[in-house]
Amino acid sequence: MKLTVDLSALHRAVSPLGKVVTDFSITSHANELESICSHLSNGLILGKDIQLGDIDGSNGILNYDGHQVMLYIPDQGDDIQFVLEDGKLGRRIHVAECSTLELMRDTGRFKRYDVISRTDGLFPVFGRNFKLKQDIEGEADLGVCKNCLKILNYKGYATQNYAIKNQVFNDFSFEQFFEVYSSYFKSLPTNNMKQSSNYTADWPSISAKFRSELNYTCEQCGVNLTSESKLLHTHHINGNKADNSSSNLRVLCADCHKKQPHHGHIYVSNEEVLKINQLRREQHKFDVFDYINIRECADSALDGLIQKCQLTRLPGAELGIVINDSGNMVAIDLCWPRRKVAVLINMGNARVLRSHGWNVFTAFDALNKFEDFQAKVR
């Protein structure tokens, strides 16, 4: 059904605020997202509903048609009762292309796995109590695979001591994990979408006025987004969207906003982070640079690699670099320009960069072929 909406009254109401966008179109992919995500949230059988070849692990994070997925074995066998009481005792959830999954791929032992995209931490499981001759099923808070955490260096897992590794494992949140790596996907999982109905009716005008008063400048990183005002947000400091007092409001770019506590549900695409970093560089926000700044400003999906680079004392990387390829501007997520080493989240531009003499890595390959990677950087 096609909807025709007259927005002329809205345009007249907000026109005194300036910076009004009147030429735009809305494209909905709701049907596609709903059909895929609703099935994934319930679980699909690998080899029956989804084929092994449909699961892409080339970037490390498991991906199906642009959506976040995990692999796990729902059959917990005779341990089912213990697993329902403490899911950490059960078979682990795989979120990355780890050594365990590589072995399963090589040996053709994937028939026991289900594919799921549920991020609340509960997973459908079943088993059989052979002593009682009773089939049992339920939902368990299964733990994440430790090999997955290691291969991604998630929160520095690969380089931490035993106590901190244990803490990362026990405190692991599937929702938070996919927020960190959201740049690899089309959207956040549907069950992550937060309702914004508690915004006040006059919030759009309040936000627009507040951003205008601060000259469309992020109060955290200092980037000016006059040319890209859609990438500038107004943040509620205390999280109460009904509290619009000036002391509770802060103007932040989309990247800084997403990284605020409890704000990972804000989806910021890889292209948007690249644009913000390009503007930060053009405006000399990166003139004084170290690994602290890199971690604050880089796409969160690169954090595991950046932490390893910092630990091994690699020369500091740079952000916001753009290469001119016959008029086509190619943005790089993370790079060492003097060595012509680049790390990309979207590998679509890898061929172009290589034609200019660059060595191009995914973050996953840089982490797991680190000796080769650091040899190129040093």
GROMACS .gro file of C-alpha atoms in nm:
model
  378
    1MET     CA    1   0.000   0.000   0.000
    2LYS     CA    2   0.137   0.340  -0.100
    3LEU     CA    3   0.101   0.625   0.149
    4THR     CA    4   0.086   0.990   0.048
    5VAL     CA    5   0.165   1.230   0.331
    6ASP     CA    6   0.139   1.608   0.312
    7LEU     CA    7   0.424   1.757   0.517
    8SER     CA    8   0.379   2.117   0.410
    9ALA     CA    9   0.242   2.226   0.750
   10LEU     CA   10   0.541   2.067   0.924
   11HIS     CA   11   0.781   2.246   0.690
   12ARG     CA   12   0.616   2.581   0.764
   13ALA     CA   13   0.629   2.518   1.138
   14VAL     CA   14   0.999   2.440   1.152
   15SER     CA   15   1.129   2.668   0.876
   16PRO     CA   16   1.227   2.947   1.121
   17LEU     CA   17   1.478   2.704   1.272
   18GLY     CA   18   1.679   2.683   0.950
   19LYS     CA   19   1.853   2.376   0.810
   20VAL     CA   20   1.523   2.222   0.700
   21VAL     CA   21   1.548   1.933   0.456
   22THR     CA   22   1.252   1.942   0.220
   23ASP     CA   23   1.370   1.706  -0.054
   24PHE     CA   24   1.391   1.350   0.069
   25SER     CA   25   1.248   1.007   0.008
   26ILE     CA   26   1.182   0.711   0.232
   27THR     CA   27   1.261   0.359   0.125
   28SER     CA   28   1.130   0.082   0.346
   29HIS     CA   29   1.295  -0.258   0.378
   30ALA     CA   30   1.066  -0.359   0.663
   31ASN     CA   31   0.922  -0.664   0.487
   32GLU     CA   32   1.268  -0.800   0.408
   33LEU     CA   33   1.397  -0.741   0.761
   34GLU     CA   34   1.089  -0.885   0.925
   35SER     CA   35   1.086  -1.200   0.712
   36ILE     CA   36   1.455  -1.275   0.774
   37CYS     CA   37   1.489  -1.163   1.135
   38SER     CA   38   1.171  -1.324   1.263
   39HIS     CA   39   1.293  -1.663   1.143
   40LEU     CA   40   1.647  -1.611   1.271
   41SER     CA   41   1.526  -1.509   1.617
   42ASN     CA   42   1.345  -1.843   1.648
   43GLY     CA   43   1.634  -2.047   1.512
   44LEU     CA   44   1.695  -2.222   1.179
   45ILE     CA   45   1.857  -2.559   1.119
   46LEU     CA   46   2.196  -2.549   0.948
   47GLY     CA   47   2.196  -2.777   0.646
   48LYS     CA   48   1.818  -2.773   0.621
   49ASP     CA   49   1.682  -2.419   0.648
   50ILE     CA   50   2.019  -2.250   0.585
   51GLN     CA   51   2.317  -2.399   0.406
   52LEU     CA   52   2.669  -2.380   0.546
   53GLY     CA   53   2.782  -2.182   0.242
   54ASP     CA   54   2.528  -1.910   0.325
   55ILE     CA   55   2.708  -1.826   0.650
   56ASP     CA   56   2.982  -1.573   0.584
   57GLY     CA   57   3.266  -1.559   0.836
   58SER     CA   58   3.520  -1.374   0.620
   59ASN     CA   59   3.517  -1.072   0.851
   60GLY     CA   60   3.533  -1.292   1.160
   61ILE     CA   61   3.178  -1.211   1.271
   62LEU     CA   62   2.921  -1.464   1.152
   63ASN     CA   63   2.690  -1.310   0.893
   64TYR     CA   64   2.384  -1.433   0.704
   65ASP     CA   65   2.253  -1.207   0.428
   66GLY     CA   66   2.379  -0.899   0.612
   67HIS     CA   67   2.231  -1.001   0.947
   68GLN     CA   68   2.398  -1.101   1.273
   69VAL     CA   69   2.385  -1.472   1.348
   70MET     CA   70   2.520  -1.719   1.600
   71LEU     CA   71   2.571  -2.095   1.574
   72TYR     CA   72   2.502  -2.334   1.857
   73ILE     CA   73   2.404  -2.692   1.933
   74PRO     CA   74   2.057  -2.699   2.095
   75ASP     CA   75   2.086  -3.069   2.191
   76GLN     CA   76   2.245  -3.063   2.537
   77GLY     CA   77   2.212  -3.439   2.581
   78ASP     CA   78   2.196  -3.587   2.929
   79ASP     CA   79   2.320  -3.259   3.081
   80ILE     CA   80   1.998  -3.077   2.995
   81GLN     CA   81   1.880  -3.035   3.356
   82PHE     CA   82   2.213  -2.887   3.469
   83VAL     CA   83   2.221  -2.657   3.163
   84LEU     CA   84   1.873  -2.522   3.234
   85GLU     CA   85   1.991  -2.434   3.586
   86ASP     CA   86   2.321  -2.280   3.471
   87GLY     CA   87   2.361  -2.219   3.099
   88LYS     CA   88   2.737  -2.164   3.132
   89LEU     CA   89   2.765  -2.543   3.181
   90GLY     CA   90   2.618  -2.604   2.836
   91ARG     CA   91   2.759  -2.608   2.486
   92ARG     CA   92   2.879  -2.264   2.382
   93ILE     CA   93   2.739  -2.008   2.141
   94HIS     CA   94   2.963  -1.923   1.845
   95VAL     CA   95   2.965  -1.561   1.727
   96ALA     CA   96   3.280  -1.569   1.514
   97GLU     CA   97   3.472  -1.788   1.272
   98CYS     CA   98   3.682  -1.946   1.544
   99SER     CA   99   3.906  -2.254   1.545
  100THR     CA  100   3.620  -2.473   1.668
  101LEU     CA  101   3.402  -2.381   1.371
  102GLU     CA  102   3.692  -2.423   1.131
  103LEU     CA  103   3.734  -2.778   1.260
  104MET     CA  104   3.361  -2.842   1.224
  105ARG     CA  105   3.367  -2.709   0.868
  106ASP     CA  106   3.667  -2.925   0.775
  107THR     CA  107   3.519  -3.242   0.925
  108GLY     CA  108   3.162  -3.189   0.801
  109ARG     CA  109   3.015  -3.194   1.152
  110PHE     CA  110   2.773  -2.904   1.116
  111LYS     CA  111   2.449  -3.102   1.113
  112ARG     CA  112   2.399  -3.054   1.488
  113TYR     CA  113   2.408  -2.673   1.469
  114ASP     CA  114   2.124  -2.423   1.460
  115VAL     CA  115   2.153  -2.068   1.328
  116ILE     CA  116   1.997  -1.800   1.546
  117SER     CA  117   1.999  -1.422   1.588
  118ARG     CA  118   1.856  -1.391   1.935
  119THR     CA  119   2.040  -1.144   2.157
  120ASP     CA  120   1.861  -1.162   2.492
  121GLY     CA  121   2.101  -1.435   2.607
  122LEU     CA  122   1.841  -1.712   2.620
  123PHE     CA  123   1.850  -1.997   2.369
  124PRO     CA  124   1.610  -2.288   2.301
  125VAL     CA  125   1.767  -2.614   2.419
  126PHE     CA  126   1.659  -2.974   2.464
  127GLY     CA  127   1.795  -3.305   2.587
  128ARG     CA  128   1.701  -3.638   2.735
  129ASN     CA  129   1.729  -3.766   3.087
  130PHE     CA  130   1.814  -4.127   3.008
  131LYS     CA  131   1.774  -4.236   3.369
  132LEU     CA  132   1.416  -4.110   3.381
  133LYS     CA  133   1.361  -4.179   3.008
  134GLN     CA  134   1.226  -3.824   2.978
  135ASP     CA  135   1.271  -3.563   2.704
  136ILE     CA  136   1.327  -3.213   2.843
  137GLU     CA  137   1.334  -2.876   2.670
  138GLY     CA  138   1.349  -2.510   2.770
  139GLU     CA  139   1.560  -2.194   2.739
  140ALA     CA  140   1.909  -2.153   2.881
  141ASP     CA  141   2.150  -1.862   2.920
  142LEU     CA  142   2.429  -2.032   2.728
  143GLY     CA  143   2.779  -1.889   2.742
  144VAL     CA  144   2.975  -1.752   2.448
  145CYS     CA  145   3.258  -1.955   2.295
  146LYS     CA  146   3.592  -1.850   2.445
  147ASN     CA  147   3.773  -1.923   2.117
  148CYS     CA  148   3.546  -1.666   1.951
  149LEU     CA  149   3.640  -1.405   2.213
  150LYS     CA  150   4.008  -1.487   2.163
  151ILE     CA  151   4.013  -1.471   1.784
  152LEU     CA  152   3.840  -1.129   1.786
  153ASN     CA  153   4.037  -1.004   2.088
  154TYR     CA  154   3.699  -0.885   2.216
  155LYS     CA  155   3.760  -0.637   2.500
  156GLY     CA  156   4.126  -0.740   2.487
  157TYR     CA  157   4.038  -1.100   2.580
  158ALA     CA  158   4.334  -1.260   2.401
  159THR     CA  159   4.593  -1.059   2.591
  160GLN     CA  160   4.440  -1.045   2.941
  161ASN     CA  161   4.522  -1.250   3.250
  162TYR     CA  162   4.299  -1.536   3.361
  163ALA     CA  163   4.090  -1.330   3.606
  164ILE     CA  164   4.003  -1.062   3.349
  165LYS     CA  165   3.932  -1.323   3.082
  166ASN     CA  166   3.689  -1.486   3.321
  167GLN     CA  167   3.521  -1.153   3.385
  168VAL     CA  168   3.483  -1.081   3.012
  169PHE     CA  169   3.328  -1.426   2.966
  170ASN     CA  170   3.091  -1.403   3.263
  171ASP     CA  171   2.981  -1.046   3.187
  172PHE     CA  172   2.939  -1.109   2.814
  173SER     CA  173   2.626  -0.958   2.657
  174PHE     CA  174   2.516  -1.076   2.312
  175GLU     CA  175   2.328  -0.749   2.264
  176GLN     CA  176   2.634  -0.540   2.345
  177PHE     CA  177   2.857  -0.760   2.130
  178PHE     CA  178   2.654  -0.700   1.816
  179GLU     CA  179   2.633  -0.328   1.892
  180VAL     CA  180   3.014  -0.316   1.888
  181TYR     CA  181   3.029  -0.490   1.550
  182SER     CA  182   2.718  -0.330   1.399
  183SER     CA  183   2.917  -0.176   1.109
  184TYR     CA  184   2.937  -0.518   0.949
  185PHE     CA  185   2.559  -0.548   0.922
  186LYS     CA  186   2.257  -0.386   0.758
  187SER     CA  187   2.096  -0.296   1.088
  188LEU     CA  188   2.086  -0.386   1.455
  189PRO     CA  189   1.883  -0.697   1.545
  190THR     CA  190   1.510  -0.624   1.552
  191ASN     CA  191   1.479  -0.708   1.920
  192ASN     CA  192   1.740  -0.440   1.995
  193MET     CA  193   1.528  -0.159   1.859
  194LYS     CA  194   1.427   0.069   2.140
  195GLN     CA  195   1.100   0.258   2.142
  196SER     CA  196   1.129   0.636   2.136
  197SER     CA  197   0.767   0.710   2.231
  198ASN     CA  198   0.878   0.876   2.553
  199TYR     CA  199   1.024   1.172   2.364
  200THR     CA  200   0.815   1.484   2.415
  201ALA     CA  201   0.603   1.609   2.126
  202ASP     CA  202   0.819   1.920   2.083
  203TRP     CA  203   1.148   1.726   2.085
  204PRO     CA  204   1.230   1.776   1.711
  205SER     CA  205   1.215   2.155   1.743
  206ILE     CA  206   1.405   2.155   2.076
  207SER     CA  207   1.680   1.937   1.929
  208ALA     CA  208   1.707   2.144   1.610
  209LYS     CA  209   1.728   2.470   1.805
  210PHE     CA  210   1.987   2.332   2.049
  211ARG     CA  211   2.212   2.204   1.769
  212SER     CA  212   2.181   2.534   1.583
  213GLU     CA  213   2.278   2.732   1.894
  214LEU     CA  214   2.597   2.525   1.922
  215ASN     CA  215   2.680   2.582   1.556
  216TYR     CA  216   2.633   2.213   1.469
  217THR     CA  217   2.948   2.118   1.660
  218CYS     CA  218   2.998   1.799   1.864
  219GLU     CA  219   3.069   1.891   2.226
  220GLN     CA  220   3.289   1.583   2.274
  221CYS     CA  221   3.519   1.551   1.972
  222GLY     CA  222   3.471   1.904   1.838
  223VAL     CA  223   3.383   1.811   1.479
  224ASN     CA  224   3.164   2.064   1.299
  225LEU     CA  225   2.881   1.896   1.108
  226THR     CA  226   2.716   2.196   0.943
  227SER     CA  227   2.760   2.018   0.609
  228GLU     CA  228   2.630   1.686   0.749
  229SER     CA  229   2.377   1.797   1.010
  230LYS     CA  230   2.195   1.461   1.004
  231LEU     CA  231   2.504   1.314   1.171
  232LEU     CA  232   2.467   1.546   1.471
  233HIS     CA  233   2.239   1.436   1.756
  234THR     CA  234   2.113   1.582   2.081
  235HIS     CA  235   2.189   1.352   2.372
  236HIS     CA  236   1.995   1.322   2.700
  237ILE     CA  237   2.269   1.291   2.963
  238ASN     CA  238   2.058   1.118   3.230
  239GLY     CA  239   1.879   0.895   2.977
  240ASN     CA  240   1.538   1.051   3.049
  241LYS     CA  241   1.407   1.158   2.709
  242ALA     CA  242   1.135   1.368   2.871
  243ASP     CA  243   1.389   1.584   3.054
  244ASN     CA  244   1.469   1.855   2.800
  245SER     CA  245   1.633   2.097   3.042
  246SER     CA  246   1.947   2.252   2.889
  247SER     CA  247   2.162   2.103   3.167
  248ASN     CA  248   2.051   1.754   3.057
  249LEU     CA  249   2.123   1.806   2.687
  250ARG     CA  250   2.448   1.764   2.500
  251VAL     CA  251   2.516   1.793   2.127
  252LEU     CA  252   2.712   1.493   1.998
  253CYS     CA  253   2.807   1.354   1.660
  254ALA     CA  254   2.650   1.016   1.582
  255ASP     CA  255   2.976   0.833   1.659
  256CYS     CA  256   3.024   0.995   2.001
  257HIS     CA  257   2.653   0.952   2.078
  258LYS     CA  258   2.659   0.580   2.002
  259LYS     CA  259   2.954   0.532   2.237
  260GLN     CA  260   2.777   0.687   2.537
  261PRO     CA  261   2.679   0.440   2.814
  262HIS     CA  262   2.360   0.247   2.728
  263HIS     CA  263   2.342   0.407   2.382
  264GLY     CA  264   2.476   0.122   2.169
  265HIS     CA  265   2.124   0.070   2.030
  266ILE     CA  266   2.185   0.375   1.809
  267TYR     CA  267   2.277   0.231   1.469
  268VAL     CA  268   2.558   0.420   1.295
  269SER     CA  269   2.670   0.280   0.961
  270ASN     CA  270   3.031   0.233   0.858
  271GLU     CA  271   2.986   0.501   0.590
  272GLU     CA  272   2.871   0.751   0.854
  273VAL     CA  273   3.171   0.682   1.079
  274LEU     CA  274   3.401   0.725   0.778
  275LYS     CA  275   3.240   1.059   0.692
  276ILE     CA  276   3.269   1.185   1.051
  277ASN     CA  277   3.636   1.086   1.066
  278GLN     CA  278   3.703   1.248   0.730
  279LEU     CA  279   3.560   1.574   0.862
  280ARG     CA  280   3.752   1.538   1.190
  281ARG     CA  281   4.075   1.512   0.991
  282GLU     CA  282   3.989   1.804   0.761
  283GLN     CA  283   3.915   2.015   1.070
  284HIS     CA  284   4.249   1.919   1.233
  285LYS     CA  285   4.096   1.723   1.521
  286PHE     CA  286   4.362   1.456   1.465
  287ASP     CA  287   4.668   1.683   1.475
  288VAL     CA  288   4.774   1.543   1.813
  289PHE     CA  289   4.709   1.171   1.800
  290ASP     CA  290   4.774   0.866   2.016
  291TYR     CA  291   4.612   0.531   2.082
  292ILE     CA  292   4.366   0.684   2.329
  293ASN     CA  293   4.232   0.911   2.054
  294ILE     CA  294   4.234   0.629   1.803
  295ARG     CA  295   4.015   0.411   2.027
  296GLU     CA  296   3.781   0.701   2.100
  297CYS     CA  297   3.729   0.791   1.734
  298ALA     CA  298   3.769   0.465   1.540
  299ASP     CA  299   3.479   0.242   1.447
  300SER     CA  300   3.411   0.022   1.752
  301ALA     CA  301   3.440  -0.290   1.534
  302LEU     CA  302   3.815  -0.222   1.508
  303ASP     CA  303   3.877  -0.201   1.883
  304GLY     CA  304   4.013  -0.555   1.925
  305LEU     CA  305   4.276  -0.493   1.658
  306ILE     CA  306   4.363  -0.146   1.792
  307GLN     CA  307   4.416  -0.286   2.142
  308LYS     CA  308   4.659  -0.546   2.006
  309CYS     CA  309   4.845  -0.280   1.805
  310GLN     CA  310   4.876  -0.071   2.120
  311LEU     CA  311   4.997  -0.366   2.329
  312THR     CA  312   5.265  -0.458   2.075
  313ARG     CA  313   5.365  -0.092   2.043
  314LEU     CA  314   5.304  -0.061   1.673
  315PRO     CA  315   5.336   0.294   1.539
  316GLY     CA  316   5.009   0.484   1.580
  317ALA     CA  317   4.754   0.446   1.301
  318GLU     CA  318   4.561   0.729   1.140
  319LEU     CA  319   4.192   0.788   1.079
  320GLY     CA  320   4.003   0.992   0.822
  321ILE     CA  321   4.243   0.930   0.532
  322VAL     CA  322   4.081   0.951   0.187
  323ILE     CA  323   4.246   0.842  -0.141
  324ASN     CA  324   4.159   1.012  -0.469
  325ASP     CA  325   4.112   0.747  -0.737
  326SER     CA  326   4.051   0.945  -1.059
  327GLY     CA  327   3.795   1.163  -0.883
  328ASN     CA  328   3.646   0.877  -0.682
  329MET     CA  329   3.720   0.943  -0.314
  330VAL     CA  330   3.796   0.620  -0.125
  331ALA     CA  331   3.779   0.644   0.256
  332ILE     CA  332   3.994   0.417   0.477
  333ASP     CA  333   3.885   0.300   0.823
  334LEU     CA  334   4.233   0.269   0.975
  335CYS     CA  335   4.573   0.307   0.810
  336TRP     CA  336   4.947   0.364   0.828
  337PRO     CA  337   4.995   0.597   0.526
  338ARG     CA  338   5.377   0.595   0.520
  339ARG     CA  339   5.373   0.216   0.497
  340LYS     CA  340   5.063   0.210   0.277
  341VAL     CA  341   4.886  -0.037   0.506
  342ALA     CA  342   4.507  -0.010   0.530
  343VAL     CA  343   4.240  -0.186   0.734
  344LEU     CA  344   3.888  -0.185   0.589
  345ILE     CA  345   3.553  -0.287   0.729
  346ASN     CA  346   3.389  -0.279   0.388
  347MET     CA  347   3.628  -0.457   0.151
  348GLY     CA  348   3.450  -0.321  -0.157
  349ASN     CA  349   3.730  -0.069  -0.212
  350ALA     CA  350   4.016  -0.311  -0.150
  351ARG     CA  351   4.092  -0.359  -0.520
  352VAL     CA  352   4.114   0.018  -0.580
  353LEU     CA  353   4.353   0.067  -0.289
  354ARG     CA  354   4.569  -0.223  -0.399
  355SER     CA  355   4.595  -0.068  -0.745
  356HIS     CA  356   4.752   0.233  -0.570
  357GLY     CA  357   5.010   0.010  -0.399
  358TRP     CA  358   4.836  -0.033  -0.062
  359ASN     CA  359   4.843  -0.351   0.148
  360VAL     CA  360   4.482  -0.407   0.252
  361PHE     CA  361   4.360  -0.618   0.546
  362THR     CA  362   4.031  -0.688   0.712
  363ALA     CA  363   4.045  -0.639   1.089
  364PHE     CA  364   3.998  -1.015   1.126
  365ASP     CA  365   4.291  -1.101   0.897
  366ALA     CA  366   4.511  -0.839   1.063
  367LEU     CA  367   4.441  -0.998   1.403
  368ASN     CA  368   4.486  -1.357   1.295
  369LYS     CA  369   4.785  -1.300   1.067
  370PHE     CA  370   4.933  -1.047   1.303
  371GLU     CA  371   5.298  -1.131   1.236
  372ASP     CA  372   5.250  -1.063   0.864
  373PHE     CA  373   5.043  -0.754   0.939
  374GLN     CA  374   5.287  -0.594   1.180
  375ALA     CA  375   5.578  -0.669   0.946
  376LYS     CA  376   5.404  -0.448   0.688
  377VAL     CA  377   5.344  -0.172   0.945
  378ARG     CA  378   5.686  -0.155   1.115
   0.00000   0.00000   0.00000
